Amino acid sequence: MSEELNPENPEAPETAETLANPENPEEQGIADAPEGAEEGEPIQQRKNGLYPGVSDELAENMRSGWADTERQDLAPIPQASETAARRAALSARFPGERLVIPAGNLKTRSNDTEYPFRSSVEYAYLTGNQTEDGVLVLEPTDTGHDATIYLLPRSDRENGEFWLDGQGELWVGRRDSLTEATQLYGVPASDVRKLPDALRAASGPVRVVRGYDRGVEAALTDKVTGERDEELRVFLSEARLVKDSFEVGELQKAVDSTLRGFEDVVKVLDRAQATSERYIEGTFFLRARVEGNDIGYGSICASGAHATTLHWVRNDGPVRAGDLLLLDAGVETHTLYTADITRTLPVDGTFSELQKKIYDAVYDAQEAGIAAVRPGAKYREFHDAAQRVLAERLVEWGLVEGPVERVLELGLQRRWTLHGTGHMLGMDVHDCAAARTETYVGGTLEPGMCLTVEPGLYFQADDLTVPEEYRGIGVRIEDDILVTEDGNVNLSAALPRRSDEIERWMAELQQG
C-alpha cells in the first residue's frame, strides 16, 4: 500500500479534507469548505512522508495536461423509477418538513486506513447512490418536496487535491461529477461542502436520520428532536417491509450467487480438512466478491461443536470428517441486497444415524414453517409451526418432559432451539429492524415480503441434560422465502435441503 506524498505541514491552513476529518470525533462528517479552497490552497499532508514538499514548478505541471473525462448522456441507474417512487412516498408521509438522509462517512480501521465504505440503507434505498459523505435532502414545497443529492464533486486539480489528498482521485479513484450524478440518479446534485450553512440557516420543521453523519447532526442540533427523528427512521424501516419488483430481482440474484458459493465450499472440503474453517470462509468470500459487492454479513463456517454457537464467525477451528459443518452465509449484490442461507452438511458427505435423525427433525420443522408463510397469516405463525415440530421431537426423544403443550407454554424447547425461526430480509440481513413491533412481529404477512425460515437444534458440548452422543451437534436449515399472492416462493429452492438430497448433491459435486 503506497504512502501519501508529503509530510504534514503544521503551517498549512485547514482544507475541506482536514475539516471533514477533524480530531474531535463529535465534529466528523460534512464540513464547511474553507474560503479559497478552490483557488489553490495547499492540501495538509501526512507526517513522515518521503517528499519534503511540492515545488511551484511541479504544482503547475500537475494542473495541466489532463484529458476531459466527463461522461456524456449517461443512462439512469436501473432502479431510478423505484427510488423516485420511494421518495414520493416519503414526501407524502411528512408534508411541509425538511428531510435529511445521510449516507455516512468513512470509518477509520487503524491509523490512516479505513474500513470499506457501505452506505446507510436509508440513503441507498432512496437514491441508489452509495458514495461516502452523500446526503439526500428533501426540501418542502407547496406541492410536496424538491429532492437534492449532496455529494463531493470531482477532486480539485487547481489546489492539488486530486493527487496530494489521501481521498483524491489518483489515490482512491474517480468520483462522479455532479452533472454525471444528476443523470445517473435522477436527482439534482449539489456540492456537499455547501450543505452545512444551508442546514444551519434552515427554518421550519426538520427531521434527520441519525447515527451516520455527526457533521450533519451538528448542523441541525437546535432544529431536530429525537422523537421526531425516530419517526422518520421507523417509517423508512417499515417502507422496506414490502419489496418492489426491482428488490425481488436483486434478492434472487443474491440467492443465486450464494448457491454457487455453497457449491464452491463443498468442492473444497478436503482442503478445509487440511487447514481450517478459514478455508471455507475464504472460498465463499471469493464468490461474494467476484459476483457481488461483498458478503452480506460475517459468514458462519462452524464445524463440529462450533455449530452450536449461533453466530460463530471466528472460523478458526478444525474441519474433521465425521463432523457436521453448519454454513450460514450470503452474497450481497452491488445494490446491497443480501441472501441469508444455511445448510448443515456432513463433512465426509454422509450423515451418521444420529446426525440424520436430528437433521430430519429440523427439516420437518422448516417444512412446517414454510407452509405457514402465506398472505394474511400472522407473522408469528411460521415460527410457532416450526417450534411445535421441534418440541414434539424433543418430547419423543425423551429430552424434555411433555406434554408438548406444556413444553411450548413454558418455552422449555428453547434450551435447544434458542432463537426465533426467521426475520425479514433485504438491504440488511435483519431488515426493517426499526419497524414498530405491531407492524413487524405483531403484523400480518403481505405479498412482496421476504423473510427467512430457519429453525435449528443445538446440543451444547457441555449439556449434561442430553445423552453424550448428542453433545456438540448443531443443525440449522435456512431458506429465503418470498410471500406471493397465493402462498410463497422459496427463492433458494435450488439448493438441496433433504438429508438424502444433501448426500447425493455433495457426492456429485466432489466427483465432478
Short mmCIF file of C-alpha atoms in Angstrom, two decimals:
data_model
loop_
_atom_site.label_atom_id
_atom_site.label_comp_id
_atom_site.label_asym_id
_atom_site.label_seq_id
_atom_site.Cartn_x
_atom_site.Cartn_y
_atom_site.Cartn_z
CA MET A 1 0.00 0.00 0.00
CA SER A 2 1.53 3.30 -1.11
CA GLU A 3 2.17 6.23 1.17
CA GLU A 4 0.91 9.74 0.53
CA LEU A 5 3.45 12.07 -0.96
CA ASN A 6 4.26 14.81 1.54
CA PRO A 7 4.94 15.19 5.26
CA GLU A 8 2.44 17.00 7.40
CA ASN A 9 2.85 20.76 7.21
CA PRO A 10 1.87 22.27 10.56
CA GLU A 11 1.54 25.70 8.94
CA ALA A 12 -0.89 24.52 6.27
CA PRO A 13 -4.35 26.10 6.50
CA GLU A 14 -7.38 23.90 7.03
CA THR A 15 -8.89 22.46 3.89
CA ALA A 16 -12.07 20.60 3.01
CA GLU A 17 -10.21 17.34 3.75
CA THR A 18 -8.97 18.35 7.19
CA LEU A 19 -12.28 19.84 8.20
CA ALA A 20 -14.15 16.76 7.06
CA ASN A 21 -11.96 14.60 9.32
CA PRO A 22 -11.20 16.70 12.40
CA GLU A 23 -9.53 15.40 15.53
CA ASN A 24 -12.70 15.99 17.51
CA PRO A 25 -14.87 12.94 16.74
CA GLU A 26 -18.02 14.85 17.60
CA GLU A 27 -17.46 17.01 14.53
CA GLN A 28 -16.87 14.25 11.97
CA GLY A 29 -18.93 14.41 8.82
CA ILE A 30 -19.67 17.19 6.39
CA ALA A 31 -17.81 20.43 6.95
CA ASP A 32 -17.61 23.92 5.58
CA ALA A 33 -15.41 24.37 2.53
CA PRO A 34 -12.67 26.85 3.52
CA GLU A 35 -12.51 30.14 1.73
CA GLY A 36 -10.15 29.88 -1.20
CA ALA A 37 -10.07 26.08 -1.23
CA GLU A 38 -10.98 26.14 -4.89
CA GLU A 39 -8.38 28.83 -5.58
CA GLY A 40 -5.31 26.74 -4.86
CA GLU A 41 -4.97 26.40 -1.08
CA PRO A 42 -2.39 23.74 -0.16
CA ILE A 43 -3.56 20.33 0.98
CA GLN A 44 -2.50 19.37 4.51
CA GLN A 45 -0.19 16.37 4.26
CA ARG A 46 0.58 13.40 6.46
CA LYS A 47 3.57 13.28 8.76
CA ASN A 48 6.62 11.19 7.78
CA GLY A 49 6.15 11.13 4.03
CA LEU A 50 9.25 10.80 1.87
CA TYR A 51 8.95 14.05 -0.08
CA PRO A 52 9.75 17.34 1.68
CA GLY A 53 7.27 19.37 -0.31
CA VAL A 54 5.94 20.35 -3.72
CA SER A 55 7.82 22.80 -5.86
CA ASP A 56 5.95 25.54 -7.66
CA GLU A 57 7.04 24.03 -10.92
CA LEU A 58 5.68 20.59 -10.06
CA ALA A 59 2.43 22.07 -8.78
CA GLU A 60 1.98 23.99 -12.02
CA ASN A 61 2.87 20.92 -14.08
CA MET A 62 0.24 18.83 -12.30
CA ARG A 63 -2.50 21.36 -13.02
CA SER A 64 -2.44 20.87 -16.75
CA GLY A 65 -2.20 18.26 -19.48
CA TRP A 66 -5.19 16.17 -18.44
CA ALA A 67 -7.87 14.93 -20.85
CA ASP A 68 -11.51 15.80 -20.30
CA THR A 69 -13.10 12.63 -18.87
CA GLU A 70 -16.62 13.95 -18.31
CA ARG A 71 -19.11 11.25 -19.32
CA GLN A 72 -21.98 12.37 -21.53
CA ASP A 73 -25.55 11.09 -21.93
CA LEU A 74 -25.45 8.64 -19.03
CA ALA A 75 -28.44 6.35 -18.60
CA PRO A 76 -30.23 6.42 -15.24
CA ILE A 77 -29.46 3.57 -12.83
CA PRO A 78 -31.82 0.56 -13.25
CA GLN A 79 -33.78 1.33 -10.07
CA ALA A 80 -34.24 5.05 -10.76
CA SER A 81 -38.02 4.77 -11.13
CA GLU A 82 -38.26 2.75 -7.90
CA THR A 83 -36.15 5.22 -5.90
CA ALA A 84 -38.31 8.07 -7.22
CA ALA A 85 -41.45 6.26 -6.04
CA ARG A 86 -39.87 5.67 -2.62
CA ARG A 87 -39.04 9.38 -2.28
CA ALA A 88 -42.59 10.25 -3.29
CA ALA A 89 -43.97 8.01 -0.54
CA LEU A 90 -41.62 9.63 1.97
CA SER A 91 -42.69 13.09 0.82
CA ALA A 92 -46.36 12.22 1.25
CA ARG A 93 -45.76 10.98 4.80
CA PHE A 94 -44.01 14.16 6.02
CA PRO A 95 -45.53 17.14 4.12
CA GLY A 96 -44.06 20.55 4.85
CA GLU A 97 -40.97 19.18 6.60
CA ARG A 98 -37.34 19.23 5.55
CA LEU A 99 -35.98 15.65 5.49
CA VAL A 100 -32.26 14.88 5.70
CA ILE A 101 -30.91 11.38 4.98
CA PRO A 102 -27.10 10.94 5.11
CA ALA A 103 -25.05 8.15 3.53
CA GLY A 104 -22.45 8.21 6.29
CA ASN A 105 -18.70 8.76 6.37
CA LEU A 106 -15.62 6.62 6.13
CA LYS A 107 -14.64 4.93 9.38
CA THR A 108 -11.03 4.53 10.44
CA ARG A 109 -9.81 0.95 10.75
CA SER A 110 -6.40 1.88 12.10
CA ASN A 111 -4.21 4.96 11.77
CA ASP A 112 -4.71 6.10 8.15
CA THR A 113 -6.60 3.11 6.75
CA GLU A 114 -10.38 2.95 6.56
CA TYR A 115 -12.96 0.21 6.50
CA PRO A 116 -14.60 -0.35 3.11
CA PHE A 117 -17.48 2.08 2.93
CA ARG A 118 -21.06 0.85 2.94
CA SER A 119 -23.78 3.45 2.59
CA SER A 120 -26.59 3.73 5.08
CA VAL A 121 -29.51 1.59 3.98
CA GLU A 122 -31.93 4.53 4.19
CA TYR A 123 -29.83 6.65 1.83
CA ALA A 124 -29.16 3.87 -0.69
CA TYR A 125 -32.83 2.84 -0.62
CA LEU A 126 -33.96 6.36 -1.53
CA THR A 127 -31.24 7.25 -4.05
CA GLY A 128 -29.42 4.18 -5.36
CA ASN A 129 -26.19 6.07 -4.64
CA GLN A 130 -23.53 4.56 -2.36
CA THR A 131 -20.98 7.37 -2.06
CA GLU A 132 -19.46 8.31 1.29
CA ASP A 133 -20.42 11.74 2.65
CA GLY A 134 -23.50 11.90 0.43
CA VAL A 135 -26.67 13.46 1.83
CA LEU A 136 -30.19 13.40 0.42
CA VAL A 137 -32.26 16.45 1.33
CA LEU A 138 -35.98 16.80 0.61
CA GLU A 139 -36.96 20.47 0.73
CA PRO A 140 -40.68 21.10 1.32
CA THR A 141 -42.69 22.88 -1.36
CA ASP A 142 -46.35 23.76 -1.82
CA THR A 143 -46.86 20.52 -3.77
CA GLY A 144 -44.54 18.13 -1.94
CA HIS A 145 -40.75 18.19 -1.85
CA ASP A 146 -37.81 19.00 -4.08
CA ALA A 147 -35.04 16.43 -3.71
CA THR A 148 -31.34 17.23 -3.92
CA ILE A 149 -28.46 14.81 -3.55
CA TYR A 150 -25.41 16.46 -1.97
CA LEU A 151 -22.08 14.90 -2.96
CA LEU A 152 -18.41 15.76 -3.17
CA PRO A 153 -17.64 16.92 -6.73
CA ARG A 154 -14.67 15.68 -8.74
CA SER A 155 -11.43 16.21 -6.81
CA ASP A 156 -9.91 19.61 -7.45
CA ARG A 157 -6.99 19.90 -9.89
CA GLU A 158 -6.21 23.53 -9.15
CA ASN A 159 -5.28 23.05 -5.49
CA GLY A 160 -3.70 19.61 -5.98
CA GLU A 161 -6.36 17.69 -4.10
CA PHE A 162 -6.60 15.07 -6.85
CA TRP A 163 -3.02 13.85 -6.30
CA LEU A 164 -1.99 15.10 -2.83
CA ASP A 165 -5.08 14.36 -0.75
CA GLY A 166 -5.49 10.86 0.67
CA GLN A 167 -9.03 10.76 -0.74
CA GLY A 168 -8.06 12.38 -4.03
CA GLU A 169 -8.77 10.86 -7.41
CA LEU A 170 -5.30 9.43 -8.00
CA TRP A 171 -5.38 7.70 -4.61
CA VAL A 172 -8.85 6.20 -4.38
CA GLY A 173 -10.33 6.60 -7.85
CA ARG A 174 -12.52 8.94 -9.80
CA ARG A 175 -15.73 10.36 -8.36
CA ASP A 176 -18.76 11.14 -10.46
CA SER A 177 -19.11 14.78 -11.35
CA LEU A 178 -22.24 16.49 -10.07
CA THR A 179 -23.60 16.58 -13.62
CA GLU A 180 -22.99 12.86 -14.01
CA ALA A 181 -24.63 12.13 -10.66
CA THR A 182 -27.71 14.09 -11.68
CA GLN A 183 -28.05 11.97 -14.80
CA LEU A 184 -27.45 8.68 -13.01
CA TYR A 185 -29.76 9.14 -10.03
CA GLY A 186 -32.46 11.37 -11.47
CA VAL A 187 -31.98 13.91 -8.68
CA PRO A 188 -30.24 17.30 -8.93
CA ALA A 189 -26.77 17.04 -7.39
CA SER A 190 -25.04 19.80 -5.45
CA ASP A 191 -21.73 20.27 -3.62
CA VAL A 192 -21.98 18.73 -0.14
CA ARG A 193 -19.46 21.23 1.21
CA LYS A 194 -22.12 23.92 0.89
CA LEU A 195 -24.70 21.95 2.85
CA PRO A 196 -23.76 22.82 6.46
CA ASP A 197 -24.54 26.51 6.00
CA ALA A 198 -27.81 25.64 4.29
CA LEU A 199 -28.82 23.34 7.13
CA ARG A 200 -27.87 25.84 9.81
CA ALA A 201 -29.94 28.52 8.05
CA ALA A 202 -32.94 26.22 7.56
CA SER A 203 -36.22 27.20 9.17
CA GLY A 204 -39.32 25.16 9.80
CA PRO A 205 -39.59 21.53 10.92
CA VAL A 206 -36.64 19.28 10.11
CA ARG A 207 -36.06 15.55 10.53
CA VAL A 208 -32.76 13.69 10.10
CA VAL A 209 -31.80 10.01 10.08
CA ARG A 210 -29.35 9.84 12.95
CA GLY A 211 -26.27 7.77 13.56
CA TYR A 212 -24.48 8.14 10.23
CA ASP A 213 -23.04 11.65 9.94
CA ARG A 214 -22.13 13.66 13.03
CA GLY A 215 -21.43 16.75 10.96
CA VAL A 216 -24.97 16.74 9.59
CA GLU A 217 -26.38 16.26 13.06
CA ALA A 218 -24.23 19.04 14.47
CA ALA A 219 -25.52 21.46 11.83
CA LEU A 220 -29.09 20.58 12.83
CA THR A 221 -28.58 20.27 16.58
CA ASP A 222 -31.03 23.04 17.52
CA LYS A 223 -33.65 22.11 14.91
CA VAL A 224 -34.42 18.43 15.50
CA THR A 225 -35.71 16.20 18.27
CA GLY A 226 -35.02 12.56 19.00
CA GLU A 227 -38.70 11.66 18.91
CA ARG A 228 -39.36 13.23 15.52
CA ASP A 229 -36.20 11.75 14.02
CA GLU A 230 -37.14 8.30 15.28
CA GLU A 231 -40.47 8.59 13.47
CA LEU A 232 -38.55 9.15 10.24
CA ARG A 233 -36.30 6.15 10.87
CA VAL A 234 -39.26 3.92 11.70
CA PHE A 235 -41.15 4.99 8.57
CA LEU A 236 -38.18 4.17 6.33
CA SER A 237 -37.78 0.80 8.01
CA GLU A 238 -41.45 -0.10 7.57
CA ALA A 239 -41.39 1.11 3.95
CA ARG A 240 -38.97 -1.75 3.22
CA LEU A 241 -41.26 -4.47 4.62
CA VAL A 242 -42.83 -5.00 1.19
CA LYS A 243 -40.33 -5.31 -1.64
CA ASP A 244 -40.92 -3.88 -5.10
CA SER A 245 -40.14 -5.87 -8.24
CA PHE A 246 -36.60 -4.50 -8.51
CA GLU A 247 -35.83 -5.58 -4.95
CA VAL A 248 -37.20 -9.08 -5.51
CA GLY A 249 -34.98 -9.41 -8.57
CA GLU A 250 -31.93 -8.32 -6.59
CA LEU A 251 -32.71 -10.76 -3.78
CA GLN A 252 -32.92 -13.57 -6.32
CA LYS A 253 -29.53 -12.53 -7.73
CA ALA A 254 -28.08 -12.62 -4.23
CA VAL A 255 -29.55 -16.06 -3.61
CA ASP A 256 -28.30 -17.45 -6.92
CA SER A 257 -24.75 -16.28 -6.23
CA THR A 258 -24.97 -17.69 -2.72
CA LEU A 259 -25.95 -21.11 -4.07
CA ARG A 260 -22.85 -21.10 -6.24
CA GLY A 261 -20.81 -20.14 -3.19
CA PHE A 262 -22.15 -23.16 -1.32
CA GLU A 263 -21.18 -25.38 -4.24
CA ASP A 264 -17.69 -23.87 -4.16
CA VAL A 265 -17.37 -24.83 -0.50
CA VAL A 266 -18.49 -28.43 -0.99
CA LYS A 267 -15.88 -28.87 -3.72
CA VAL A 268 -13.02 -27.87 -1.41
CA LEU A 269 -13.98 -29.59 1.84
CA ASP A 270 -10.90 -31.79 1.52
CA ARG A 271 -8.72 -28.67 1.58
CA ALA A 272 -10.65 -27.29 4.53
CA GLN A 273 -9.92 -30.51 6.43
CA ALA A 274 -6.25 -29.94 5.74
CA THR A 275 -6.43 -26.36 7.02
CA SER A 276 -9.39 -24.95 8.99
CA GLU A 277 -12.79 -23.27 8.82
CA ARG A 278 -10.95 -20.25 7.40
CA TYR A 279 -10.61 -22.08 4.08
CA ILE A 280 -14.39 -22.33 3.89
CA GLU A 281 -14.77 -18.66 4.81
CA GLY A 282 -12.27 -17.59 2.17
CA THR A 283 -13.80 -19.80 -0.50
CA PHE A 284 -17.25 -18.32 -0.03
CA PHE A 285 -15.87 -14.79 0.20
CA LEU A 286 -14.25 -15.19 -3.21
CA ARG A 287 -17.65 -15.90 -4.78
CA ALA A 288 -19.19 -12.92 -2.96
CA ARG A 289 -16.55 -10.53 -4.21
CA VAL A 290 -16.49 -11.88 -7.76
CA GLU A 291 -20.25 -11.83 -8.29
CA GLY A 292 -21.42 -9.26 -5.76
CA ASN A 293 -20.36 -6.35 -3.61
CA ASP A 294 -19.39 -8.33 -0.54
CA ILE A 295 -20.72 -10.83 1.93
CA GLY A 296 -23.97 -9.63 3.46
CA TYR A 297 -22.78 -10.45 6.99
CA GLY A 298 -19.94 -12.33 8.65
CA SER A 299 -20.00 -15.88 7.29
CA ILE A 300 -20.64 -18.59 9.88
CA CYS A 301 -18.43 -21.56 8.96
CA ALA A 302 -18.97 -23.70 12.02
CA SER A 303 -17.65 -27.25 12.08
CA GLY A 304 -18.21 -29.77 14.86
CA ALA A 305 -19.22 -28.30 18.21
CA HIS A 306 -18.82 -24.78 16.84
CA ALA A 307 -22.15 -25.35 15.06
CA THR A 308 -23.87 -24.98 18.43
CA THR A 309 -22.65 -21.36 18.68
CA LEU A 310 -25.28 -19.36 16.83
CA HIS A 311 -23.01 -16.66 15.43
CA TRP A 312 -19.68 -18.44 15.19
CA VAL A 313 -17.66 -16.07 12.99
CA ARG A 314 -14.15 -16.71 14.32
CA ASN A 315 -13.94 -19.55 11.81
CA ASP A 316 -10.60 -20.71 13.15
CA GLY A 317 -11.43 -24.29 14.13
CA PRO A 318 -10.64 -27.64 12.53
CA VAL A 319 -12.83 -29.31 9.93
CA ARG A 320 -12.99 -33.04 10.57
CA ALA A 321 -14.55 -36.00 8.79
CA GLY A 322 -17.47 -37.35 10.80
CA ASP A 323 -18.49 -33.89 11.99
CA LEU A 324 -21.20 -31.59 10.65
CA LEU A 325 -20.45 -28.24 9.03
CA LEU A 326 -23.01 -25.50 9.60
CA LEU A 327 -22.55 -22.93 6.84
CA ASP A 328 -24.62 -19.75 7.20
CA ALA A 329 -23.63 -17.24 4.53
CA GLY A 330 -24.98 -14.79 1.98
CA VAL A 331 -23.75 -12.81 -1.01
CA GLU A 332 -24.60 -9.11 -1.09
CA THR A 333 -25.35 -7.70 -4.54
CA HIS A 334 -23.86 -4.48 -5.88
CA THR A 335 -27.14 -2.79 -4.92
CA LEU A 336 -26.73 -4.02 -1.30
CA TYR A 337 -29.42 -6.74 -1.18
CA THR A 338 -28.29 -9.86 0.64
CA ALA A 339 -29.19 -13.51 0.73
CA ASP A 340 -29.16 -15.42 4.03
CA ILE A 341 -28.96 -19.19 3.64
CA THR A 342 -27.87 -22.00 5.94
CA ARG A 343 -27.13 -25.62 5.24
CA THR A 344 -25.73 -28.18 7.66
CA LEU A 345 -23.53 -30.64 5.78
CA PRO A 346 -21.70 -33.84 6.77
CA VAL A 347 -18.04 -33.06 6.22
CA ASP A 348 -17.37 -36.52 4.80
CA GLY A 349 -20.56 -36.49 2.72
CA THR A 350 -22.65 -38.89 4.78
CA PHE A 351 -24.81 -38.28 7.86
CA SER A 352 -24.45 -40.64 10.79
CA GLU A 353 -27.68 -42.17 12.06
CA LEU A 354 -27.96 -39.68 14.93
CA GLN A 355 -26.97 -36.71 12.80
CA LYS A 356 -29.62 -37.68 10.27
CA LYS A 357 -32.28 -38.02 12.97
CA ILE A 358 -31.57 -34.53 14.27
CA TYR A 359 -31.24 -33.07 10.77
CA ASP A 360 -34.54 -34.59 9.63
CA ALA A 361 -36.30 -33.14 12.68
CA VAL A 362 -35.07 -29.67 11.76
CA TYR A 363 -36.06 -30.25 8.13
CA ASP A 364 -39.59 -31.23 9.17
CA ALA A 365 -39.80 -28.13 11.35
CA GLN A 366 -38.69 -25.96 8.46
CA GLU A 367 -41.24 -27.56 6.16
CA ALA A 368 -43.98 -26.72 8.67
CA GLY A 369 -42.69 -23.16 8.97
CA ILE A 370 -42.52 -22.59 5.21
CA ALA A 371 -46.04 -23.98 4.78
CA ALA A 372 -47.29 -21.32 7.22
CA VAL A 373 -45.91 -18.44 5.14
CA ARG A 374 -48.81 -17.00 3.13
CA PRO A 375 -50.57 -13.64 2.70
CA GLY A 376 -52.95 -12.87 5.53
CA ALA A 377 -51.14 -15.10 8.01
CA LYS A 378 -49.84 -13.59 11.20
CA TYR A 379 -46.09 -13.13 11.13
CA ARG A 380 -45.64 -15.37 14.17
CA GLU A 381 -47.39 -18.37 12.62
CA PHE A 382 -44.35 -19.76 10.80
CA HIS A 383 -42.30 -19.56 13.98
CA ASP A 384 -44.99 -21.28 16.05
CA ALA A 385 -45.40 -24.04 13.47
CA ALA A 386 -41.69 -24.83 13.39
CA GLN A 387 -41.31 -24.69 17.17
CA ARG A 388 -44.17 -27.15 17.64
CA VAL A 389 -42.45 -29.76 15.46
CA LEU A 390 -39.18 -29.36 17.34
CA ALA A 391 -40.94 -29.59 20.71
CA GLU A 392 -42.67 -32.78 19.58
CA ARG A 393 -39.35 -34.37 18.65
CA LEU A 394 -37.68 -33.35 21.88
CA VAL A 395 -40.52 -34.95 23.85
CA GLU A 396 -40.42 -38.04 21.61
CA TRP A 397 -36.68 -38.43 22.22
CA GLY A 398 -37.15 -38.11 25.98
CA LEU A 399 -35.05 -34.96 26.27
CA VAL A 400 -37.85 -32.91 27.83
CA GLU A 401 -40.95 -33.98 29.73
CA GLY A 402 -44.26 -33.49 27.87
CA PRO A 403 -46.94 -32.98 27.00
CA VAL A 404 -45.99 -30.78 24.03
CA GLU A 405 -48.46 -28.04 25.01
CA ARG A 406 -46.75 -27.73 28.38
CA VAL A 407 -43.33 -27.53 26.72
CA LEU A 408 -44.46 -24.77 24.37
CA GLU A 409 -46.31 -22.84 27.06
CA LEU A 410 -43.23 -22.77 29.29
CA GLY A 411 -40.79 -22.39 26.39
CA LEU A 412 -38.77 -25.40 27.55
CA GLN A 413 -37.75 -26.30 23.99
CA ARG A 414 -35.75 -23.09 23.86
CA ARG A 415 -32.83 -24.71 25.71
CA TRP A 416 -32.08 -26.43 22.38
CA THR A 417 -33.81 -24.20 19.77
CA LEU A 418 -32.51 -20.91 21.19
CA HIS A 419 -33.52 -18.38 18.50
CA GLY A 420 -36.53 -17.16 16.57
CA THR A 421 -37.37 -19.03 13.39
CA GLY A 422 -36.75 -16.18 10.96
CA HIS A 423 -36.59 -12.48 10.17
CA MET A 424 -37.22 -10.01 7.37
CA LEU A 425 -34.57 -9.88 4.65
CA GLY A 426 -33.48 -7.16 2.25
CA MET A 427 -30.77 -4.50 2.25
CA ASP A 428 -29.93 -5.61 5.78
CA VAL A 429 -29.67 -9.26 6.69
CA HIS A 430 -32.05 -8.45 9.57
CA ASP A 431 -34.04 -5.96 7.53
CA CYS A 432 -36.66 -3.49 8.77
CA ALA A 433 -35.38 -3.85 12.34
CA ALA A 434 -36.60 -0.38 13.38
CA ALA A 435 -40.20 -1.11 12.38
CA ARG A 436 -42.83 -0.98 15.09
CA THR A 437 -43.48 -4.32 16.78
CA GLU A 438 -47.15 -4.19 15.83
CA THR A 439 -46.27 -3.94 12.11
CA TYR A 440 -43.44 -6.49 12.18
CA VAL A 441 -43.59 -9.35 14.70
CA GLY A 442 -47.19 -8.50 15.53
CA GLY A 443 -48.14 -7.84 11.93
CA THR A 444 -49.63 -9.76 9.02
CA LEU A 445 -47.76 -11.13 6.03
CA GLU A 446 -48.33 -9.41 2.68
CA PRO A 447 -47.28 -10.24 -0.89
CA GLY A 448 -43.81 -8.87 -1.52
CA MET A 449 -42.46 -9.51 1.96
CA CYS A 450 -39.29 -11.60 2.06
CA LEU A 451 -38.23 -13.47 5.16
CA THR A 452 -36.05 -16.33 6.29
CA VAL A 453 -37.33 -19.58 7.77
CA GLU A 454 -34.50 -21.09 9.81
CA PRO A 455 -35.27 -23.49 12.66
CA GLY A 456 -32.40 -25.18 14.45
CA LEU A 457 -31.45 -27.62 17.18
CA TYR A 458 -28.27 -27.08 19.17
CA PHE A 459 -26.91 -29.53 21.73
CA GLN A 460 -24.05 -27.85 23.53
CA ALA A 461 -20.88 -29.82 24.17
CA ASP A 462 -21.28 -29.32 27.93
CA ASP A 463 -25.04 -30.01 28.17
CA LEU A 464 -25.39 -32.77 30.76
CA THR A 465 -29.17 -32.99 30.29
CA VAL A 466 -28.84 -34.84 26.97
CA PRO A 467 -27.15 -38.15 26.15
CA GLU A 468 -23.44 -37.82 25.46
CA GLU A 469 -23.79 -38.72 21.79
CA TYR A 470 -25.99 -35.63 21.21
CA ARG A 471 -23.47 -33.21 22.66
CA GLY A 472 -21.69 -30.97 20.16
CA ILE A 473 -24.23 -31.44 17.37
CA GLY A 474 -25.80 -28.31 15.89
CA VAL A 475 -28.16 -28.21 12.92
CA ARG A 476 -29.82 -25.24 11.20
CA ILE A 477 -31.55 -25.10 7.82
CA GLU A 478 -32.41 -21.68 6.40
CA ASP A 479 -34.07 -20.52 3.20
CA ASP A 480 -35.23 -17.17 1.83
CA ILE A 481 -38.99 -17.11 1.31
CA LEU A 482 -40.98 -14.58 -0.73
CA VAL A 483 -44.65 -14.08 0.14
CA THR A 484 -46.76 -14.20 -3.03
CA GLU A 485 -50.41 -13.51 -3.80
CA ASP A 486 -51.36 -17.16 -3.29
CA GLY A 487 -48.70 -18.50 -0.92
CA ASN A 488 -44.93 -18.30 -1.11
CA VAL A 489 -41.89 -19.00 -3.26
CA ASN A 490 -38.66 -20.40 -1.87
CA LEU A 491 -36.03 -18.25 -3.59
CA SER A 492 -33.31 -20.72 -2.56
CA ALA A 493 -35.18 -23.91 -3.51
CA ALA A 494 -32.45 -24.90 -5.96
CA LEU A 495 -30.14 -25.73 -3.04
CA PRO A 496 -30.91 -29.26 -1.74
CA ARG A 497 -32.45 -29.49 1.72
CA ARG A 498 -33.48 -33.10 2.46
CA SER A 499 -30.76 -35.23 4.04
CA ASP A 500 -30.71 -37.75 1.17
CA GLU A 501 -30.60 -34.92 -1.39
CA ILE A 502 -27.72 -33.31 0.51
CA GLU A 503 -25.68 -36.50 0.34
CA ARG A 504 -26.30 -37.00 -3.38
CA TRP A 505 -25.55 -33.36 -4.17
CA MET A 506 -22.29 -33.43 -2.27
CA ALA A 507 -21.21 -36.68 -3.93
CA GLU A 508 -21.93 -35.29 -7.40
CA LEU A 509 -20.00 -32.07 -6.77
CA GLN A 510 -16.99 -33.81 -5.27
CA GLN A 511 -16.85 -36.42 -8.04
CA GLY A 512 -17.13 -33.73 -10.71
#
